[in-house]
């Protein structure tokens, strides 16, 4: 893929029918950023969705080149003409694998039509040569605890269509994401019509799936079926790690080490062996057993995708990838439509500010230094670049100086931009996850009235709209210099802090606190923020 450029094609529901919160949407945005290698620059984004109420959110988060958002008013009357298939399928719609959520025929068709419409938007752009990443807003994983990002690597040959591998590949190809040359994208313009034809028996999908025999499929062993259960997967992972650790330590020519290696090496090979399927074995198709599934399991986007690719003659161009195929270090990631922010620091010298302006991964619209008796404003404009102004403060009080900075932000009509308050420039540049921070800043700017404390203290319950956020306990306190918010609510807050004559404030409003396994910011002494 070296030298190629990438088109991101998004489709589906931003917020699934019947669900609460936007957590899957934000998880998808963060994961997509992290999966993009910097050798494959993102050139354009096209998107389609049925959630018209989130049009402004999509524009501010992704900044797509082309966007179509419609209200889903169609109940797909074609399904009524074929009562047997949709009715029998939906009566007991359960999946062979637990990672596939139950779904209705209308929902399956809605996702298919959304994907086809998004592909049509991509076809209308001057795309030229390059690769395309097709995925849903949530990467097809909803609120799943264990998430798998799309797998892209600039070293991969560009002529193939890449999908995620799974133990259930015989039943269907995972449709969470697909990477392919732009020349193959046109095949998906009629994907929705193919899904409809499959459900109303206008092709042989249902016949092959439940009666005559599913292509490229074979019965799996008891061991392989057991490994599909989450508990068995956990046990398998634990044993594999333990065996690998023992073998790593049993190096050298000592007698005991050689005995350990001789005993555990066969077990390690067995544990690392991939699941044998008809798709990855060398068994001829004609010699494979005719495997069929109950009709109630045919309402399955993965199985329909498999039959779609087989019908289009694309199987020979299809390859399957797992997260272990490439080193995670090669996935450097790309910031998508990075959010411009205002940074306020308690103090910084000139060299630190110069480093900040040159090295900040996120665009800075302005920076404010709160010095002893004044506030130094660094403001950027396209015409004149960076300009420096000195703003006088009424006292040495940090709250007074913060008020001066916030008033300047409001007067510059930048009150809609997210503001990040940190003690130092070095702490900002030491951010552990720029992709998460980019998403968080966009969320704060979109929600306007929300405050996010970086202290991670006083968490009460999980917040349903954004990952790793918790509603804050009303008794919790925070420092105003570890905070993200916009100007208007921030001004209101500092006035309250000024009246209370304290840098700390009880949280009694719309406050959230970050709680992450790896802190977002750390100071130089290693103290977690």
Coordinates of C-alpha atoms in Angstrom, one line a residue:
X1 CA 0.0 0.0 0.0
X2 CA 3.0 2.3 0.0
X3 CA 2.4 5.5 -1.8
X4 CA -1.4 5.0 -1.8
X5 CA -4.0 7.2 -0.2
X6 CA -7.0 6.2 1.8
X7 CA -10.7 7.0 1.5
X8 CA -12.8 6.4 4.6
X9 CA -16.3 5.2 3.9
X10 CA -18.7 5.3 6.9
X11 CA -22.2 4.1 7.0
X12 CA -25.0 2.8 9.3
X13 CA -26.5 4.1 12.5
X14 CA -24.7 6.7 14.6
X15 CA -27.0 5.7 17.4
X16 CA -28.6 2.3 16.9
X17 CA -32.4 2.1 17.3
X18 CA -33.4 1.4 20.9
X19 CA -29.9 2.1 22.3
X20 CA -28.8 4.9 24.7
X21 CA -25.8 7.2 24.5
X22 CA -23.1 7.8 21.9
X23 CA -20.4 5.6 23.4
X24 CA -20.2 3.3 20.3
X25 CA -19.8 6.3 18.0
X26 CA -17.0 7.8 20.0
X27 CA -15.3 4.4 20.5
X28 CA -15.4 4.0 16.7
X29 CA -13.9 7.4 16.1
X30 CA -11.0 6.8 18.5
X31 CA -10.3 3.3 17.2
X32 CA -10.4 4.4 13.5
X33 CA -7.8 7.1 14.2
X34 CA -5.5 4.6 16.0
X35 CA -5.7 2.0 13.1
X36 CA -4.5 4.3 10.3
X37 CA -0.8 4.0 9.5
X38 CA 0.9 7.3 8.7
X39 CA 2.3 5.8 5.5
X40 CA -1.3 5.6 4.1
X41 CA -2.5 9.2 4.5
X42 CA -6.3 9.7 4.8
X43 CA -7.3 11.8 1.8
X44 CA -11.1 12.0 2.0
X45 CA -14.1 10.9 4.0
X46 CA -17.6 10.1 2.8
X47 CA -20.4 9.0 5.1
X48 CA -24.1 8.1 5.2
X49 CA -26.3 7.6 8.2
X50 CA -30.0 7.4 9.1
X51 CA -29.6 9.6 12.2
X52 CA -30.5 13.0 10.9
X53 CA -30.4 14.5 14.5
X54 CA -26.6 14.0 14.6
X55 CA -25.7 15.9 11.3
X56 CA -23.8 18.7 13.1
X57 CA -22.0 16.1 15.3
X58 CA -20.6 14.2 12.3
X59 CA -19.5 17.4 10.5
X60 CA -17.6 18.7 13.6
X61 CA -16.1 15.3 14.4
X62 CA -15.1 13.8 11.0
X63 CA -15.4 16.9 8.7
X64 CA -16.4 14.6 5.8
X65 CA -15.9 15.6 2.2
X66 CA -19.4 14.4 1.4
X67 CA -22.2 13.5 3.8
X68 CA -25.7 12.2 3.3
X69 CA -27.9 11.8 6.4
X70 CA -31.5 10.8 5.9
X71 CA -34.5 9.9 8.1
X72 CA -35.3 6.2 7.7
X73 CA -38.9 6.2 6.7
X74 CA -38.9 3.0 4.7
X75 CA -40.1 -0.3 6.2
X76 CA -39.0 -2.3 3.1
X77 CA -42.4 -3.5 1.8
X78 CA -40.6 -6.0 -0.4
X79 CA -40.3 -8.2 2.6
X80 CA -44.0 -8.6 2.8
X81 CA -44.0 -10.3 -0.6
X82 CA -42.0 -13.2 0.9
X83 CA -43.5 -14.1 4.2
X84 CA -41.8 -17.4 4.8
X85 CA -38.1 -16.3 4.8
X86 CA -38.2 -13.1 6.9
X87 CA -40.8 -14.5 9.3
X88 CA -39.1 -17.8 10.0
X89 CA -35.7 -16.1 10.3
X90 CA -36.8 -13.5 12.8
X91 CA -38.8 -15.9 15.0
X92 CA -35.6 -17.3 16.5
X93 CA -32.9 -14.9 15.3
X94 CA -29.8 -16.2 17.2
X95 CA -26.3 -16.5 16.0
X96 CA -23.9 -19.4 16.0
X97 CA -21.3 -17.1 17.5
X98 CA -22.0 -14.9 20.6
X99 CA -20.1 -12.0 19.1
X100 CA -22.9 -11.5 16.5
X101 CA -25.8 -9.6 18.0
X102 CA -29.4 -10.5 17.2
X103 CA -30.7 -8.3 14.4
X104 CA -34.0 -7.8 12.5
X105 CA -34.4 -8.0 8.7
X106 CA -35.2 -4.2 8.6
X107 CA -32.1 -3.4 10.6
X108 CA -29.9 -5.6 8.3
X109 CA -31.3 -4.0 5.2
X110 CA -31.0 -0.5 6.7
X111 CA -27.3 -1.1 7.3
X112 CA -26.9 -2.5 3.8
X113 CA -28.6 0.4 2.1
X114 CA -26.6 2.8 4.1
X115 CA -23.4 1.2 3.0
X116 CA -24.5 1.2 -0.7
X117 CA -25.4 4.9 -0.5
X118 CA -22.0 5.7 1.1
X119 CA -20.2 3.8 -1.6
X120 CA -22.1 5.8 -4.2
X121 CA -20.9 9.0 -2.6
X122 CA -17.4 7.8 -2.9
X123 CA -17.9 6.9 -6.5
X124 CA -19.0 10.4 -7.3
X125 CA -15.8 11.9 -6.0
X126 CA -12.6 12.2 -8.0
X127 CA -10.9 9.4 -6.1
X128 CA -8.2 8.2 -8.5
X129 CA -5.8 5.5 -7.2
X130 CA -5.8 4.4 -3.6
X131 CA -7.4 2.3 -0.9
X132 CA -10.8 2.4 0.8
X133 CA -11.8 1.5 4.3
X134 CA -15.4 0.6 4.6
X135 CA -16.8 0.4 8.1
X136 CA -19.7 1.4 10.4
X137 CA -19.6 4.3 12.8
X138 CA -19.0 1.9 15.7
X139 CA -16.8 -0.5 13.6
X140 CA -19.7 -2.9 13.9
X141 CA -19.0 -3.7 17.6
X142 CA -21.6 -1.6 19.5
X143 CA -20.9 -1.7 23.2
X144 CA -18.6 -4.7 23.1
X145 CA -16.0 -4.7 25.9
X146 CA -13.3 -6.3 23.8
X147 CA -12.9 -4.4 20.6
X148 CA -10.9 -5.1 17.4
X149 CA -9.8 -2.2 15.3
X150 CA -9.5 -2.4 11.5
X151 CA -6.1 -3.7 10.4
X152 CA -4.3 -1.6 7.9
X153 CA -0.6 -1.8 7.0
X154 CA 1.2 0.1 4.3
X155 CA 3.2 -3.1 3.4
X156 CA 0.2 -5.1 2.3
X157 CA -0.3 -5.7 -1.4
X158 CA -2.9 -3.3 -2.8
X159 CA -4.8 -5.6 -5.1
X160 CA -6.6 -7.6 -2.4
X161 CA -9.7 -7.1 -0.4
X162 CA -8.9 -7.5 3.4
X163 CA -11.4 -8.7 6.1
X164 CA -11.1 -9.6 9.7
X165 CA -10.4 -13.3 10.3
X166 CA -12.4 -15.3 12.9
X167 CA -13.0 -18.9 13.9
X168 CA -16.5 -18.6 12.3
X169 CA -15.1 -17.8 8.8
X170 CA -16.8 -20.9 7.3
X171 CA -20.2 -19.5 8.3
X172 CA -19.6 -16.0 7.2
X173 CA -17.0 -13.2 6.7
X174 CA -16.9 -10.6 9.4
X175 CA -18.5 -7.5 8.1
X176 CA -17.2 -5.0 10.7
X177 CA -14.8 -3.5 8.3
X178 CA -13.2 -4.1 4.8
X179 CA -10.1 -2.6 3.2
X180 CA -9.9 -2.8 -0.6
X181 CA -8.6 -1.0 -3.7
X182 CA -10.9 1.8 -4.8
X183 CA -11.5 -0.2 -8.0
X184 CA -13.3 -2.9 -6.1
X185 CA -15.5 -0.5 -4.2
X186 CA -18.0 -0.2 -7.1
X187 CA -19.1 -3.8 -6.5
X188 CA -20.7 -2.6 -3.3
X189 CA -23.0 -0.1 -4.9
X190 CA -25.6 -2.8 -5.4
X191 CA -24.9 -4.6 -2.0
X192 CA -28.3 -3.5 -0.6
X193 CA -30.1 -5.0 -3.6
X194 CA -28.2 -8.2 -3.1
X195 CA -29.2 -8.4 0.6
X196 CA -32.8 -7.8 -0.3
X197 CA -32.7 -10.5 -3.0
X198 CA -31.1 -12.9 -0.5
X199 CA -33.9 -12.4 2.0
X200 CA -36.8 -12.7 -0.4
X201 CA -35.4 -15.8 -2.2
X202 CA -34.5 -14.1 -5.5
X203 CA -31.1 -15.8 -5.3
X204 CA -30.0 -19.2 -3.9
X205 CA -28.7 -17.8 -0.6
X206 CA -31.3 -19.3 1.7
X207 CA -31.4 -22.5 -0.3
X208 CA -27.6 -23.1 0.1
X209 CA -27.5 -21.9 3.7
X210 CA -30.2 -24.2 5.1
X211 CA -30.9 -27.0 2.5
X212 CA -28.4 -27.9 -0.2
X213 CA -25.1 -27.0 1.6
X214 CA -23.2 -23.9 2.4
X215 CA -20.1 -23.4 0.2
X216 CA -16.5 -23.5 1.6
X217 CA -17.7 -24.8 5.0
X218 CA -17.0 -27.8 7.1
X219 CA -17.9 -29.1 10.6
X220 CA -15.5 -28.0 13.3
X221 CA -14.0 -30.1 16.1
X222 CA -15.4 -30.1 19.6
X223 CA -12.2 -28.3 20.7
X224 CA -12.7 -25.5 18.1
X225 CA -16.4 -25.1 19.1
X226 CA -15.4 -24.9 22.8
X227 CA -12.9 -22.1 22.0
X228 CA -15.8 -19.9 20.8
X229 CA -17.0 -19.6 24.4
X230 CA -15.6 -16.5 26.2
X231 CA -14.7 -18.5 29.3
X232 CA -12.8 -21.0 27.2
X233 CA -11.0 -18.2 25.4
X234 CA -9.9 -16.8 28.7
X235 CA -8.6 -20.1 29.9
X236 CA -6.8 -20.7 26.6
X237 CA -5.2 -17.2 26.8
X238 CA -4.0 -17.8 30.4
X239 CA -2.5 -21.2 29.6
X240 CA -0.8 -19.8 26.5
X241 CA 0.7 -16.9 28.4
X242 CA 2.0 -19.2 31.1
X243 CA 3.5 -21.7 28.7
X244 CA 5.2 -18.9 26.7
X245 CA 6.6 -17.4 29.9
X246 CA 8.1 -20.7 31.0
X247 CA 9.6 -21.4 27.6
X248 CA 11.1 -17.9 27.6
X249 CA 12.8 -18.5 30.9
X250 CA 13.9 -22.0 30.0
X251 CA 16.7 -20.9 27.7
X252 CA 20.3 -22.2 27.6
X253 CA 21.9 -25.6 27.6
X254 CA 21.2 -26.7 31.1
X255 CA 19.7 -30.2 31.5
X256 CA 16.6 -28.9 33.3
X257 CA 16.0 -26.2 30.6
X258 CA 16.3 -28.7 27.8
X259 CA 13.7 -31.0 29.5
X260 CA 11.3 -28.2 30.0
X261 CA 11.6 -27.1 26.3
X262 CA 11.1 -30.7 25.2
X263 CA 8.0 -31.1 27.2
X264 CA 6.3 -27.8 26.6
X265 CA 7.2 -27.0 23.0
X266 CA 4.6 -29.5 21.5
X267 CA 2.0 -28.0 23.9
X268 CA 2.9 -24.5 22.8
X269 CA 2.6 -25.4 19.1
X270 CA -0.8 -27.0 19.8
X271 CA -2.1 -23.9 21.7
X272 CA -0.8 -21.5 18.9
X273 CA -2.3 -23.6 16.1
X274 CA -5.1 -21.7 14.3
X275 CA -8.6 -23.2 14.0
X276 CA -8.8 -25.4 11.0
X277 CA -11.6 -24.3 8.7
X278 CA -12.6 -25.0 5.1
X279 CA -11.5 -21.5 4.3
X280 CA -7.9 -22.0 5.5
X281 CA -7.5 -25.7 4.8
X282 CA -6.3 -27.3 1.6
X283 CA -9.3 -29.6 1.3
X284 CA -10.9 -29.4 -2.1
X285 CA -14.3 -27.9 -2.2
X286 CA -15.8 -31.0 -3.8
X287 CA -14.5 -33.1 -0.9
X288 CA -15.8 -30.9 1.9
X289 CA -18.9 -32.1 3.8
X290 CA -22.1 -30.3 3.0
X291 CA -22.7 -28.2 6.1
X292 CA -26.1 -26.5 6.5
X293 CA -27.5 -24.2 9.2
X294 CA -31.1 -23.7 10.5
X295 CA -33.1 -21.1 8.6
X296 CA -33.5 -19.1 11.8
X297 CA -29.7 -18.3 11.6
X298 CA -29.8 -17.0 8.1
X299 CA -30.5 -13.4 9.1
X300 CA -26.8 -12.9 9.4
X301 CA -24.8 -10.0 7.8
X302 CA -21.6 -12.1 7.9
X303 CA -23.1 -15.0 5.9
X304 CA -24.7 -12.7 3.4
X305 CA -21.3 -10.9 2.9
X306 CA -19.7 -14.2 2.2
X307 CA -22.2 -15.2 -0.4
X308 CA -22.0 -11.7 -1.9
X309 CA -18.3 -12.0 -2.4
X310 CA -18.6 -15.6 -3.8
X311 CA -21.3 -14.5 -6.2
X312 CA -19.2 -11.5 -7.4
X313 CA -16.2 -13.7 -8.0
X314 CA -14.2 -11.8 -5.4
X315 CA -13.1 -14.7 -3.2
X316 CA -9.8 -15.2 -4.9
X317 CA -9.0 -11.5 -4.2
X318 CA -10.0 -11.8 -0.5
X319 CA -7.5 -12.1 2.3
X320 CA -8.1 -12.4 6.1
X321 CA -6.1 -10.6 8.7
X322 CA -5.8 -10.9 12.5
X323 CA -4.4 -8.4 15.0
X324 CA -1.3 -10.6 15.5
X325 CA -0.3 -10.4 11.9
X326 CA 1.5 -7.1 12.4
X327 CA 3.4 -5.4 15.1
X328 CA 1.2 -2.8 16.9
X329 CA 4.2 -0.5 16.9
X330 CA 3.7 0.0 13.1
X331 CA 0.2 1.4 13.6
X332 CA 1.2 4.9 14.4
X333 CA -2.3 6.3 13.8
X334 CA -3.6 9.5 12.2
X335 CA -5.6 12.3 13.8
X336 CA -8.9 12.8 11.9
X337 CA -10.0 16.4 11.5
X338 CA -8.0 17.5 14.6
X339 CA -9.7 19.8 16.9
X340 CA -8.3 23.3 17.4
X341 CA -8.0 24.1 21.0
X342 CA -7.1 26.9 23.4
X343 CA -4.4 26.0 25.9
X344 CA -4.0 27.8 29.2
X345 CA -0.9 27.0 31.3
X346 CA -0.1 28.4 34.8
X347 CA 3.4 29.4 33.7
X348 CA 6.0 28.6 30.9
X349 CA 9.2 30.2 29.7
X350 CA 9.8 31.4 26.1
X351 CA 11.6 28.2 25.1
X352 CA 8.8 26.0 26.3
X353 CA 6.3 28.1 24.3
X354 CA 8.4 27.9 21.2
X355 CA 8.6 24.1 21.6
X356 CA 4.9 23.9 22.1
X357 CA 4.0 25.9 19.0
X358 CA 6.3 23.8 16.9
X359 CA 5.5 20.3 18.2
X360 CA 1.9 20.3 19.3
X361 CA 0.2 17.4 17.5
X362 CA -3.2 19.2 17.8
X363 CA -3.7 22.7 16.2
X364 CA -3.6 25.5 18.7
X365 CA -5.7 28.6 18.1
X366 CA -4.3 30.4 21.1
X367 CA -2.1 29.9 24.1
X368 CA -2.2 31.8 27.4
X369 CA 0.7 32.0 29.9
X370 CA -0.5 33.0 33.4
X371 CA 2.6 34.8 34.7
X372 CA 3.0 36.6 38.0
X373 CA 1.4 40.0 37.2
X374 CA 0.1 39.5 33.7
X375 CA -1.2 37.1 31.0
X376 CA 0.7 36.6 27.8
X377 CA -1.5 35.8 24.9
X378 CA -0.2 33.9 21.8
X379 CA -2.9 34.0 19.1
X380 CA -2.7 32.5 15.6
X381 CA -4.3 33.8 12.4
X382 CA -3.9 32.7 8.8
X383 CA -2.9 36.2 7.7
X384 CA -0.2 37.1 10.3
X385 CA 0.7 33.8 11.9
X386 CA 1.4 33.9 15.7
X387 CA 1.1 37.3 17.4
X388 CA 1.9 38.1 21.0
X389 CA -0.1 40.4 23.3
X390 CA 0.3 41.3 27.0
X391 CA -2.9 41.4 29.1
X392 CA -2.7 43.1 32.5
X393 CA -4.1 41.3 35.5
X394 CA -5.6 43.0 38.5
X395 CA -3.7 40.8 41.0
X396 CA -1.5 37.8 41.4
X397 CA -4.5 35.6 42.1
X398 CA -4.6 32.7 39.6
X399 CA -8.3 33.0 39.4
X400 CA -8.1 36.7 38.4
X401 CA -5.5 35.9 35.7
X402 CA -7.7 33.0 34.5
X403 CA -10.6 35.4 34.2
X404 CA -8.6 37.8 32.1
X405 CA -7.6 34.9 29.7
X406 CA -11.2 33.7 29.4
X407 CA -12.5 37.2 28.7
X408 CA -9.9 37.5 25.9
X409 CA -11.1 34.2 24.5
X410 CA -14.7 35.3 24.6
X411 CA -13.9 38.7 23.0
X412 CA -12.0 36.9 20.2
X413 CA -15.2 34.9 19.4
X414 CA -13.4 31.6 20.3
X415 CA -15.8 30.7 23.1
X416 CA -17.0 27.7 21.1
X417 CA -13.6 26.1 21.1
X418 CA -12.5 23.6 23.8
X419 CA -10.2 25.0 26.5
X420 CA -7.6 22.9 28.1
X421 CA -6.2 24.1 31.4
X422 CA -2.9 22.5 32.6
X423 CA -0.1 23.4 35.0
X424 CA 2.7 23.2 32.4
X425 CA 3.6 22.9 28.7
X426 CA 5.6 19.8 29.4
X427 CA 2.6 18.0 30.9
X428 CA 0.6 18.8 27.7
X429 CA 3.3 17.5 25.3
X430 CA 3.5 14.3 27.4
X431 CA -0.1 13.4 26.6
X432 CA -0.3 9.6 26.5
X433 CA -3.2 9.3 23.9
X434 CA -3.6 12.2 21.4
X435 CA -6.4 10.3 19.6
X436 CA -8.5 10.1 22.8
X437 CA -7.7 13.7 23.6
X438 CA -8.8 14.8 20.1
X439 CA -12.1 13.0 20.5
X440 CA -12.6 14.3 24.1
X441 CA -12.0 17.9 22.9
X442 CA -14.6 17.5 20.2
X443 CA -17.1 16.0 22.6
X444 CA -16.6 19.0 25.1
X445 CA -17.0 21.5 22.2
X446 CA -20.2 19.7 21.0
X447 CA -21.8 19.4 24.4
X448 CA -20.9 23.0 25.4
X449 CA -22.1 22.8 29.0
X450 CA -20.0 19.9 30.2
X451 CA -16.8 20.0 32.3
X452 CA -14.3 17.3 32.4
X453 CA -11.8 17.0 35.3
X454 CA -8.5 15.4 34.6
X455 CA -7.9 14.5 38.2
X456 CA -9.8 11.2 38.0
X457 CA -11.2 11.6 41.5
X458 CA -14.8 11.3 42.8
X459 CA -16.1 9.0 40.0
X460 CA -19.7 7.9 40.7
X461 CA -21.1 6.0 37.7
X462 CA -20.1 5.3 34.1
X463 CA -21.1 7.9 31.6
X464 CA -23.0 6.5 28.5
X465 CA -21.9 9.1 26.0
X466 CA -18.1 8.9 26.0
X467 CA -15.5 6.3 26.9
X468 CA -13.6 6.4 30.2
X469 CA -15.8 9.2 31.6
X470 CA -17.6 9.0 34.9
X471 CA -20.2 11.3 36.4
X472 CA -18.5 13.0 39.3
X473 CA -19.6 12.6 42.9
X474 CA -21.2 15.7 44.2
X475 CA -18.8 15.7 47.2
X476 CA -15.7 15.5 44.9
X477 CA -13.3 18.5 44.5
X478 CA -11.0 19.4 41.6
X479 CA -8.4 22.0 40.7
X480 CA -9.4 24.3 37.9
X481 CA -6.0 23.9 36.3
X482 CA -6.8 20.3 35.4
X483 CA -9.9 20.8 33.4
X484 CA -11.4 20.8 29.9
X485 CA -14.5 23.0 29.1
X486 CA -15.6 25.8 26.8
X487 CA -15.4 29.5 27.7
X488 CA -18.9 30.4 28.8
X489 CA -19.4 27.7 31.5
X490 CA -15.7 28.2 32.5
X491 CA -16.2 31.9 33.1
X492 CA -19.2 31.1 35.3
X493 CA -17.1 28.6 37.2
X494 CA -14.1 30.9 37.9
X495 CA -16.5 33.6 39.1
X496 CA -17.8 31.0 41.7
X497 CA -14.2 30.1 42.5
X498 CA -13.3 33.8 42.9
X499 CA -16.2 34.3 45.3
X500 CA -15.2 31.2 47.3
X501 CA -11.5 32.4 47.4
X502 CA -10.3 28.9 46.6
X503 CA -8.7 27.1 43.7
X504 CA -10.9 24.0 44.5
X505 CA -14.6 23.7 43.9
X506 CA -17.2 21.1 44.9
X507 CA -18.7 19.3 41.9
X508 CA -22.4 19.8 41.9
X509 CA -23.3 20.3 38.3
X510 CA -22.6 18.7 34.9
X511 CA -19.1 17.4 35.7
X512 CA -17.3 14.4 34.6
X513 CA -14.0 12.9 35.5
X514 CA -11.6 10.8 33.5
X515 CA -10.5 7.4 34.8
X516 CA -8.1 5.5 32.5
X517 CA -5.7 2.6 33.0
X518 CA -3.0 4.8 31.5
X519 CA -3.5 8.4 32.7
X520 CA -4.0 11.0 30.0
X521 CA -1.5 13.4 31.5
X522 CA 1.4 13.0 34.0
X523 CA 3.7 15.7 35.4
X524 CA 7.5 15.3 35.4
X525 CA 7.5 13.7 38.8
X526 CA 5.2 10.9 37.5
X527 CA 2.3 12.1 39.6
X528 CA -1.0 11.1 37.8
X529 CA -3.4 13.8 36.8

